[in-house]
PDB file of C-alpha atoms in Angstrom:
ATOM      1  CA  UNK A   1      -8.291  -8.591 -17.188  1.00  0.00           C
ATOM      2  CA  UNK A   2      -8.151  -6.543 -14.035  1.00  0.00           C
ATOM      3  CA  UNK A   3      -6.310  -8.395 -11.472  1.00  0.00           C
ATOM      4  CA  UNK A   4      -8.130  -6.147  -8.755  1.00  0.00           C
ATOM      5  CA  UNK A   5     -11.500  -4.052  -9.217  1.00  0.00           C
ATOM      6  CA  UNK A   6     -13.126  -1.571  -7.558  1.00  0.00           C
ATOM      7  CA  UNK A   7     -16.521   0.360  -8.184  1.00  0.00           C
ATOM      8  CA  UNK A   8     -17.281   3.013  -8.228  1.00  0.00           C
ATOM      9  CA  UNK A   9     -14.131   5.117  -9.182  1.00  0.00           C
ATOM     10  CA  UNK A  10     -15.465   7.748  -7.516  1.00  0.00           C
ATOM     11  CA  UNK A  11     -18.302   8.908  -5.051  1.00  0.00           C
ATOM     12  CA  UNK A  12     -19.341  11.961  -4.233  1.00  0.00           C
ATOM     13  CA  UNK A  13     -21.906  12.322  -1.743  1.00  0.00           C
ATOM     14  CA  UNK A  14     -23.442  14.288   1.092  1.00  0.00           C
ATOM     15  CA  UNK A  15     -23.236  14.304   4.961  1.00  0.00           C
ATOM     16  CA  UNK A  16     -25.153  11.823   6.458  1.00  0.00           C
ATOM     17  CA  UNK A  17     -25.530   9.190   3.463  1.00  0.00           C
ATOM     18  CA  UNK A  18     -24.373   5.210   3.493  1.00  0.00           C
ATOM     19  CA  UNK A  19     -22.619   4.241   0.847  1.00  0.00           C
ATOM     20  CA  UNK A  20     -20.903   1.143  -0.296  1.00  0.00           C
ATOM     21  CA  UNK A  21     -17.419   0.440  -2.330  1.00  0.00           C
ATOM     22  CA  UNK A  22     -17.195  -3.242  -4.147  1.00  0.00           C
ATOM     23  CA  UNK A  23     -14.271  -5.066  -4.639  1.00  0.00           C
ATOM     24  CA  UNK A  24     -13.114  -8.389  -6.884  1.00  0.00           C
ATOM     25  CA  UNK A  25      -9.689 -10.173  -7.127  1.00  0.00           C
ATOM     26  CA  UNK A  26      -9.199 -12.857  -9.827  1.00  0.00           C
ATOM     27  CA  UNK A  27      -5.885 -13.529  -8.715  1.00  0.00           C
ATOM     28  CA  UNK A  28      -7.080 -16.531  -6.403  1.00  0.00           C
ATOM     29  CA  UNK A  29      -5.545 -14.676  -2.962  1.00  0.00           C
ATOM     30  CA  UNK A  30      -7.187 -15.950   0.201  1.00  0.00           C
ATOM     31  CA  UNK A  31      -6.335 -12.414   1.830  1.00  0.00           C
ATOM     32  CA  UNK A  32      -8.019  -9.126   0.870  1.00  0.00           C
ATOM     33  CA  UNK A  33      -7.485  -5.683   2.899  1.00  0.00           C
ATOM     34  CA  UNK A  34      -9.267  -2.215   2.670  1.00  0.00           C
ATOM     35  CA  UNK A  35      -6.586   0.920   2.957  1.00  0.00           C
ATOM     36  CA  UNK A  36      -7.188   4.748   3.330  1.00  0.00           C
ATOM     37  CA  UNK A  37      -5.064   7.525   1.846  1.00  0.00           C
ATOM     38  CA  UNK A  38      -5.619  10.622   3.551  1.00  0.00           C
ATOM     39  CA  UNK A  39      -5.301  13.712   1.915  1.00  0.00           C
ATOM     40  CA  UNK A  40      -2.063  13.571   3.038  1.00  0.00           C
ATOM     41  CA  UNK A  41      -1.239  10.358   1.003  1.00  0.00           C
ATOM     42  CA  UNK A  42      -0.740   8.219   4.591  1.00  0.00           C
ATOM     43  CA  UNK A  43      -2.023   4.737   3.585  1.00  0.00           C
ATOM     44  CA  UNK A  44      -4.064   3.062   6.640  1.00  0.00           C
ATOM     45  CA  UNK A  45      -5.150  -0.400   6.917  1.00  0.00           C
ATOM     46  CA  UNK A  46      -8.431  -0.509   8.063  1.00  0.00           C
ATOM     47  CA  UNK A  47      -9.525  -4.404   7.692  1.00  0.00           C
ATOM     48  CA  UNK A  48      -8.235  -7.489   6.802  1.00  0.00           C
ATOM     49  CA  UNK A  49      -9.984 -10.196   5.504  1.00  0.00           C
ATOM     50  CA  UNK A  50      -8.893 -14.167   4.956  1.00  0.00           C
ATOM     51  CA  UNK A  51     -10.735 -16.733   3.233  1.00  0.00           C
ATOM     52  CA  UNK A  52     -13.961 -14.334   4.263  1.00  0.00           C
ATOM     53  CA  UNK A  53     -13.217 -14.481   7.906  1.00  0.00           C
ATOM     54  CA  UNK A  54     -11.919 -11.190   9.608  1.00  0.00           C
ATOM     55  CA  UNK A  55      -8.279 -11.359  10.930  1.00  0.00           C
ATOM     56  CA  UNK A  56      -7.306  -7.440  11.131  1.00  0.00           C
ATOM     57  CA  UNK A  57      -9.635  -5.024  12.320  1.00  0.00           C
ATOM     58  CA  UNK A  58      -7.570  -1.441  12.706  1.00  0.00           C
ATOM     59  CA  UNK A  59      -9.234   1.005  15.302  1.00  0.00           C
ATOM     60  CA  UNK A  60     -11.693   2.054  12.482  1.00  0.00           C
ATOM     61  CA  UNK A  61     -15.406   3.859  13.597  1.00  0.00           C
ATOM     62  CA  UNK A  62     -18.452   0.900  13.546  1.00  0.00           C
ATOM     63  CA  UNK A  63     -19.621   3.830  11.084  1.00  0.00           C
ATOM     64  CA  UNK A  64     -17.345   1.125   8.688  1.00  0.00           C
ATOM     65  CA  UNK A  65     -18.195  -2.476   8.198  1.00  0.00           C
ATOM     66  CA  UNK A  66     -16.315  -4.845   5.483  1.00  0.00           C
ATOM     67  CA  UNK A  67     -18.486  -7.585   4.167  1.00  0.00           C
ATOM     68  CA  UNK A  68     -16.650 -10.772   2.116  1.00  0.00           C
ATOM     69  CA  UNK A  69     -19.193 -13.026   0.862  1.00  0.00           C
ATOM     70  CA  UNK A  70     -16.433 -15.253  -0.775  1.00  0.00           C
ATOM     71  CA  UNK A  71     -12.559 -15.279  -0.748  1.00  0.00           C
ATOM     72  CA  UNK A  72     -12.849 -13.167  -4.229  1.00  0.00           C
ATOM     73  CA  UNK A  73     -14.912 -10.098  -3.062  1.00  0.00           C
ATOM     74  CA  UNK A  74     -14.575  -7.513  -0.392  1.00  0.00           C
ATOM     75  CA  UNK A  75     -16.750  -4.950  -0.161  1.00  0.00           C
ATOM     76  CA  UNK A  76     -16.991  -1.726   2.578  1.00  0.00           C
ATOM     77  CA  UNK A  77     -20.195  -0.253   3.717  1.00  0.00           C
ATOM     78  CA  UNK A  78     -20.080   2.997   5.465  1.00  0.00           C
ATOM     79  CA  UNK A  79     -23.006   4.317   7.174  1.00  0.00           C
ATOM     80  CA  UNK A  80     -23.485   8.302   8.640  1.00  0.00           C
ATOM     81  CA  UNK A  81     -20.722   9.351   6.071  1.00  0.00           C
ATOM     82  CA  UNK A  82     -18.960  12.574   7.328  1.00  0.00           C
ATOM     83  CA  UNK A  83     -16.786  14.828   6.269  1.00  0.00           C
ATOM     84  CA  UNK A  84     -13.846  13.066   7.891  1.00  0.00           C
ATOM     85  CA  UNK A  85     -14.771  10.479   5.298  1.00  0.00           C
ATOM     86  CA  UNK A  86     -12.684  11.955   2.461  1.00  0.00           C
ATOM     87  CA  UNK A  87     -10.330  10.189   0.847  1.00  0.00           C
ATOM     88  CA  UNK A  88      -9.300   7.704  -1.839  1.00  0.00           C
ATOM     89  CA  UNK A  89     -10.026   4.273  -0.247  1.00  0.00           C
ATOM     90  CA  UNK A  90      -7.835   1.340  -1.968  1.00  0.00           C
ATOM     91  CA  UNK A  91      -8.695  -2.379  -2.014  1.00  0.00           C
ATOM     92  CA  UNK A  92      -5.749  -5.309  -2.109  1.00  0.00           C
ATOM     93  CA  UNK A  93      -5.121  -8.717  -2.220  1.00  0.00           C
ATOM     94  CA  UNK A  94      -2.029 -10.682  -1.086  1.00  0.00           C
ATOM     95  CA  UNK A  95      -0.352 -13.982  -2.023  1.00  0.00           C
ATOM     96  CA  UNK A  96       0.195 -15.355   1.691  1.00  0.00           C
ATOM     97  CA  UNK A  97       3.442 -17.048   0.687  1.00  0.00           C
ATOM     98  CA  UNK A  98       6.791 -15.984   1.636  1.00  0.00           C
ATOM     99  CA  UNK A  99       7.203 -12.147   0.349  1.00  0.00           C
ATOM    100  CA  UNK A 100       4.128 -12.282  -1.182  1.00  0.00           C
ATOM    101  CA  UNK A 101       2.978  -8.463  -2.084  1.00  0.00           C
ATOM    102  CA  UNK A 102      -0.414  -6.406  -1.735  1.00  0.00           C
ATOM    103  CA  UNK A 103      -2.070  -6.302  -5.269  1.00  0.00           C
ATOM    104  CA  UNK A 104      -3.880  -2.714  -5.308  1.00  0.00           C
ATOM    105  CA  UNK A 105      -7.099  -1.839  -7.044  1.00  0.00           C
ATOM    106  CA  UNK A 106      -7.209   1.806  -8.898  1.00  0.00           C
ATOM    107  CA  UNK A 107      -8.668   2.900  -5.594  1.00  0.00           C
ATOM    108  CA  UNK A 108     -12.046   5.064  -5.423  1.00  0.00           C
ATOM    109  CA  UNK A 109     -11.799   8.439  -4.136  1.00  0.00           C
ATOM    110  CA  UNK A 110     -14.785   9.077  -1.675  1.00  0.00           C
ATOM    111  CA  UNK A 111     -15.743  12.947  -1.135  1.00  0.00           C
ATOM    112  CA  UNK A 112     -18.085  13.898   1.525  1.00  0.00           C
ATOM    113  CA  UNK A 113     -20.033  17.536   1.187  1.00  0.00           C
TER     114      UNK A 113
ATOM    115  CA  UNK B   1       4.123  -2.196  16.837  1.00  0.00           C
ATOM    116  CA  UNK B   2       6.250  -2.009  14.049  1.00  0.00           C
ATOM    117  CA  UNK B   3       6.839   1.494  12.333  1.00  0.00           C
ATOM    118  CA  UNK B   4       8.138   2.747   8.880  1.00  0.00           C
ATOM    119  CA  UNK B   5       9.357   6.074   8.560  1.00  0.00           C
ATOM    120  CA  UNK B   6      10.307   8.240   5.700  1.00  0.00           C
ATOM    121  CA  UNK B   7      12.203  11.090   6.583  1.00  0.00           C
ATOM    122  CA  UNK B   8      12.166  12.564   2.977  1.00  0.00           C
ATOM    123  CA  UNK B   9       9.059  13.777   2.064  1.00  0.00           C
ATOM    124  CA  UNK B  10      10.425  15.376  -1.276  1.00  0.00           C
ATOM    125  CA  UNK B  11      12.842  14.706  -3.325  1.00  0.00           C
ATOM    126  CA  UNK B  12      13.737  16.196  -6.882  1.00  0.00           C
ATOM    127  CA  UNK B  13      16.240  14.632  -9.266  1.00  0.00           C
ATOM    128  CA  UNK B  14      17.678  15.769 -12.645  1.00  0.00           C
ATOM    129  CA  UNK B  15      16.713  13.611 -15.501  1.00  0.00           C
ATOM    130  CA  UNK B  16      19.212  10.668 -15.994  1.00  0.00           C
ATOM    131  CA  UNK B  17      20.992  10.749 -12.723  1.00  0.00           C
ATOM    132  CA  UNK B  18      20.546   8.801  -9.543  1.00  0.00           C
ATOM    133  CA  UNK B  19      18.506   9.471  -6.594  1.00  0.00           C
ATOM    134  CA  UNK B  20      18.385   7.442  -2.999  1.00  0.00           C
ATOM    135  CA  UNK B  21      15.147   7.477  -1.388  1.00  0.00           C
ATOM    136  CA  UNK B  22      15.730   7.129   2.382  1.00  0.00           C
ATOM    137  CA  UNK B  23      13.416   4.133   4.644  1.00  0.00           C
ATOM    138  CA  UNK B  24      14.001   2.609   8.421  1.00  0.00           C
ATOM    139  CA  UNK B  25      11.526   0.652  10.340  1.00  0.00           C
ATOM    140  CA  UNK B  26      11.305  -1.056  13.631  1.00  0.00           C
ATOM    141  CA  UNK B  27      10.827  -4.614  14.394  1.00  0.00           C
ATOM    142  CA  UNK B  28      11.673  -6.732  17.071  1.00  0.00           C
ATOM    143  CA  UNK B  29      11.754  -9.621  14.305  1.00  0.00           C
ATOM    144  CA  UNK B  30      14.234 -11.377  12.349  1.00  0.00           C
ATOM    145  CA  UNK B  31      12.012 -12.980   9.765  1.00  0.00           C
ATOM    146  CA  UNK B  32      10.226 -10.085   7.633  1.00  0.00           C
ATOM    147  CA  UNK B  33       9.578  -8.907   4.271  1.00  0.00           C
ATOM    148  CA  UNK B  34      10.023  -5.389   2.908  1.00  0.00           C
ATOM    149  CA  UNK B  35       8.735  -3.479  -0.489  1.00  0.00           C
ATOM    150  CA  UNK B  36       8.582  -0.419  -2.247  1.00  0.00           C
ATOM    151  CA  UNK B  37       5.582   1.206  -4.069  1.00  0.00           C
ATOM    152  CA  UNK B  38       5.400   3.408  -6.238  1.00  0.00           C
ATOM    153  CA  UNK B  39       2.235   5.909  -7.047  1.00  0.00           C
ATOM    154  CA  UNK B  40       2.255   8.150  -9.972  1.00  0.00           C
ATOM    155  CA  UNK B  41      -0.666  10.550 -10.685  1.00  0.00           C
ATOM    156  CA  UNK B  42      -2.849   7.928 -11.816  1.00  0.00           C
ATOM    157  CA  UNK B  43      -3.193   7.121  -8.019  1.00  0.00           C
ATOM    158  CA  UNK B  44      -1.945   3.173  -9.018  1.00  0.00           C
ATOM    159  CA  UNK B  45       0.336   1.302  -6.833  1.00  0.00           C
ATOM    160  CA  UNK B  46       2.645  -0.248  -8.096  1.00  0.00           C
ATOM    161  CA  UNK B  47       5.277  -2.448  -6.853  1.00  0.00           C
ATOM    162  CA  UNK B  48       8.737  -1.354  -7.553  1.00  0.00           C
ATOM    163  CA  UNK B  49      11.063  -4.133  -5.433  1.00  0.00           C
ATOM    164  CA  UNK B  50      10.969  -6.187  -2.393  1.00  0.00           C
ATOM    165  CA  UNK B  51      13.359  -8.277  -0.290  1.00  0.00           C
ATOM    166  CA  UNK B  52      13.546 -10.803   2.446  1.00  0.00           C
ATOM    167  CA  UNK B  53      15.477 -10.263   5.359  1.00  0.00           C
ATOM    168  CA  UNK B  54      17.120 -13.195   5.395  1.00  0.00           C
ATOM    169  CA  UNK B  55      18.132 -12.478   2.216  1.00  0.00           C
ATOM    170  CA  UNK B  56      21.746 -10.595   2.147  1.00  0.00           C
ATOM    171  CA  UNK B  57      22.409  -9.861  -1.267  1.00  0.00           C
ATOM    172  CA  UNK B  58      20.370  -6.629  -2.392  1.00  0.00           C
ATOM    173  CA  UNK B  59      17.166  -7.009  -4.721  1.00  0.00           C
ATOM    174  CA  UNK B  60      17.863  -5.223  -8.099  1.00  0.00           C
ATOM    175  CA  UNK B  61      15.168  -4.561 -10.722  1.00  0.00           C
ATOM    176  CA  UNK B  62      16.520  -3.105 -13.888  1.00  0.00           C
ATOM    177  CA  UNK B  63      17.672   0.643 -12.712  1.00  0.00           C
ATOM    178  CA  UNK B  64      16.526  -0.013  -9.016  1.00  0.00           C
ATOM    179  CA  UNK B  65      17.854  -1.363  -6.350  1.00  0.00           C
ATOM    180  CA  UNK B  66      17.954  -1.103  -2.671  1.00  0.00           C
ATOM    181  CA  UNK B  67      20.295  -0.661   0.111  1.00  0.00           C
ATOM    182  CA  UNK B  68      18.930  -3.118   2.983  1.00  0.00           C
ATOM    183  CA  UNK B  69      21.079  -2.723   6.150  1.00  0.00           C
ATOM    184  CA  UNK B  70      19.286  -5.230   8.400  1.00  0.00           C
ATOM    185  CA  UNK B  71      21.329  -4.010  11.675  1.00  0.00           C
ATOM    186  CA  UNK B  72      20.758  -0.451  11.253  1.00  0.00           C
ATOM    187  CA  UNK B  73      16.969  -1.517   9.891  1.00  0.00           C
ATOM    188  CA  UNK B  74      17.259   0.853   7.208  1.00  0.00           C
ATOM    189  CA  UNK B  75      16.471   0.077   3.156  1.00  0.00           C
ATOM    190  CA  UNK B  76      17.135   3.081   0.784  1.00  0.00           C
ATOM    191  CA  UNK B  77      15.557   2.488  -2.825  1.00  0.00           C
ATOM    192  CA  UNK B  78      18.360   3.925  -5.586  1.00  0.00           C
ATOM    193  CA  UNK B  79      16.793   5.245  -8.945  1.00  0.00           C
ATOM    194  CA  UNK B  80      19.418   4.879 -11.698  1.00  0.00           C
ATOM    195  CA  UNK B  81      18.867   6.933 -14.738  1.00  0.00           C
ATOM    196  CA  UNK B  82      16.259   8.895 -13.164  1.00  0.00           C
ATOM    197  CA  UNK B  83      13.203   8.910 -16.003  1.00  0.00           C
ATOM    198  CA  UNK B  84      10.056  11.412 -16.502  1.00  0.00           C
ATOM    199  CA  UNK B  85       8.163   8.234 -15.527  1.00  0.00           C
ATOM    200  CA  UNK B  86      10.058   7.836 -12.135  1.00  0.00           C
ATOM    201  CA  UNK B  87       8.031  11.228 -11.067  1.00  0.00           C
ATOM    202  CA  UNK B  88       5.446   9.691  -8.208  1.00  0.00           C
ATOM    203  CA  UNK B  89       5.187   9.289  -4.536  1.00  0.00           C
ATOM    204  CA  UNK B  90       7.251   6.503  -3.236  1.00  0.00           C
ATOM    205  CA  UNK B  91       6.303   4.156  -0.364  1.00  0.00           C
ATOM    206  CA  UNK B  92       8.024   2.008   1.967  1.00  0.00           C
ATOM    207  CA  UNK B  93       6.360  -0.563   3.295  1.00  0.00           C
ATOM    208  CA  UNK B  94       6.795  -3.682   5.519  1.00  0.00           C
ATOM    209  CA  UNK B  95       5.455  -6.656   7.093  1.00  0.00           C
ATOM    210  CA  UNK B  96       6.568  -9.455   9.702  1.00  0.00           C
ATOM    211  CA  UNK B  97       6.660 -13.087   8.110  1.00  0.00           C
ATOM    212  CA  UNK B  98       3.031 -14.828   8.904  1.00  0.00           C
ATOM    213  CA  UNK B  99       0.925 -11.449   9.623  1.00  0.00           C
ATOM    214  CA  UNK B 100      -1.011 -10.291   7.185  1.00  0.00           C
ATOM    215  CA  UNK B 101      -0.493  -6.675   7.969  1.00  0.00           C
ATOM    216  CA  UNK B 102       1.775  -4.276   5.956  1.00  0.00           C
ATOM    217  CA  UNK B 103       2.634  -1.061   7.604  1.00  0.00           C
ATOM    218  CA  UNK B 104       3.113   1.722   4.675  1.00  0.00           C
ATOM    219  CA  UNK B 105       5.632   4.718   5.320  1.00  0.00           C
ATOM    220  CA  UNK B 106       4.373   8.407   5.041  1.00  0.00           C
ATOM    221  CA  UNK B 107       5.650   8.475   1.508  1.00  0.00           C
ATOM    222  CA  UNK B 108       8.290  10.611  -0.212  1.00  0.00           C
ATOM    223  CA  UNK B 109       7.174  12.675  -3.530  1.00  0.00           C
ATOM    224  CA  UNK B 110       9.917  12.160  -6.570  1.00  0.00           C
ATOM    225  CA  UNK B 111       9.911  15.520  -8.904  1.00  0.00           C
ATOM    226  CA  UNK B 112      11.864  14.983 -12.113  1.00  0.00           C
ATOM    227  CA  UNK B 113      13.882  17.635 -13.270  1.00  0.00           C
ATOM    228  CA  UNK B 114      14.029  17.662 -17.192  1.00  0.00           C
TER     229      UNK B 114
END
């Protein structure tokens, strides 16, 4: 089993769309984050979420908006998508104990046209 | 804010030696946690090793280990036996004790030399 999913693997879509990336733990972690990797490989948190309530909110465009209907999901809705958009976005999870680690998903590479 | 930087951004290592991957970060704390990731091709991360500060002794997983010199906030990763499989970029990471936040590093890229 997949300790971390996302879907799709990858999106490609035009200027202008909305478009939304799901995400599922089954590792039990109260904490789930969204990253970015640039095309330059720099990983950026962009949201935080724990036990579905938002605790880190990075200075991310209200283009973005994270949604966690339970503790196990974690999905990101982006509306206007633009080309700035472009990039492999990764999902995690995180065992809040002491030097507990980030759990990755594959990640799902978003290109905008 | 707490930073991670990785003054390396390439590397390149014959096949069966060693290689030290450099890392320093900022903090004004005492109680934090550090890791290293590693993402091949496949775009996976995958933790490598992590330690605890106020841990002294040096985490070691099979032919990696780390260097963690809390004054100088510095922790090197060294790749023993340097495999085809170590080839991937490598990224520091870190995060104070109760926040949820880990800062990544800018990443250094790992070329194996056969």
């Amino acid at each position: 089993d997949t300790a971390v999913s996302q879907t799709p693997k990858y999106l490609v879509t035009q200027m202008g769309n909305d478009k939304s990336i799901k995400c599922e733990q089954n590792l039990g972690h109260d904490t789930m984050y969204w990253y970015k990797q640039d095309s330059k490989k720099f990983l950026k948190i962009m949201f935080s979420y724990n036990n579905k309530e938002l605790i880190i909110n990075e200075t991310v465009p209200n283009r973005f908006s994270p949604k966690s209907p339970d503790k196990a999901h974690l999905n990101l809705h982006i509306n206007s998508l633009e080309l700035g958009d472009s990039a492999v976005y990764f999902c995690a999870s995180r065992r809040m104990d002491r030097g507990g680690e980030l759990f990755f998903g594959e990640g799902s590479r978003l290109t905008v046209l | 804010a707490q930073t991670v930087t990785q003054s390396q951004p390439e590397m390149s290592v014959q096949e069966a030696e060693t290689v030290t991957l450099s890392c320093t970060y900022d903090t004004s704390e005492s109680d934090y946690y550090l890791f290293w990731y590693k993402q091949p091709p496949s775009r996976q991360m995958i933790l490598v090793i992590r330690q605890e500060a106020y841990k002294q002794q040096n985490a070691t997983e099979n032919r990696f280990s780390v260097n963690f010199q809390k004054a100088a906030k510095s922790f090197s990763l060294k790749i023993s036996d340097s495999q085809l499989g170590d080839a991937a970029m490598y990224f520091c990471a870190f995060a104070n004790f109760g926040n949820e936040k880990l800062t990544f590093g800018t990443g250094t890229r790992l070329t194996i030399i056969p």
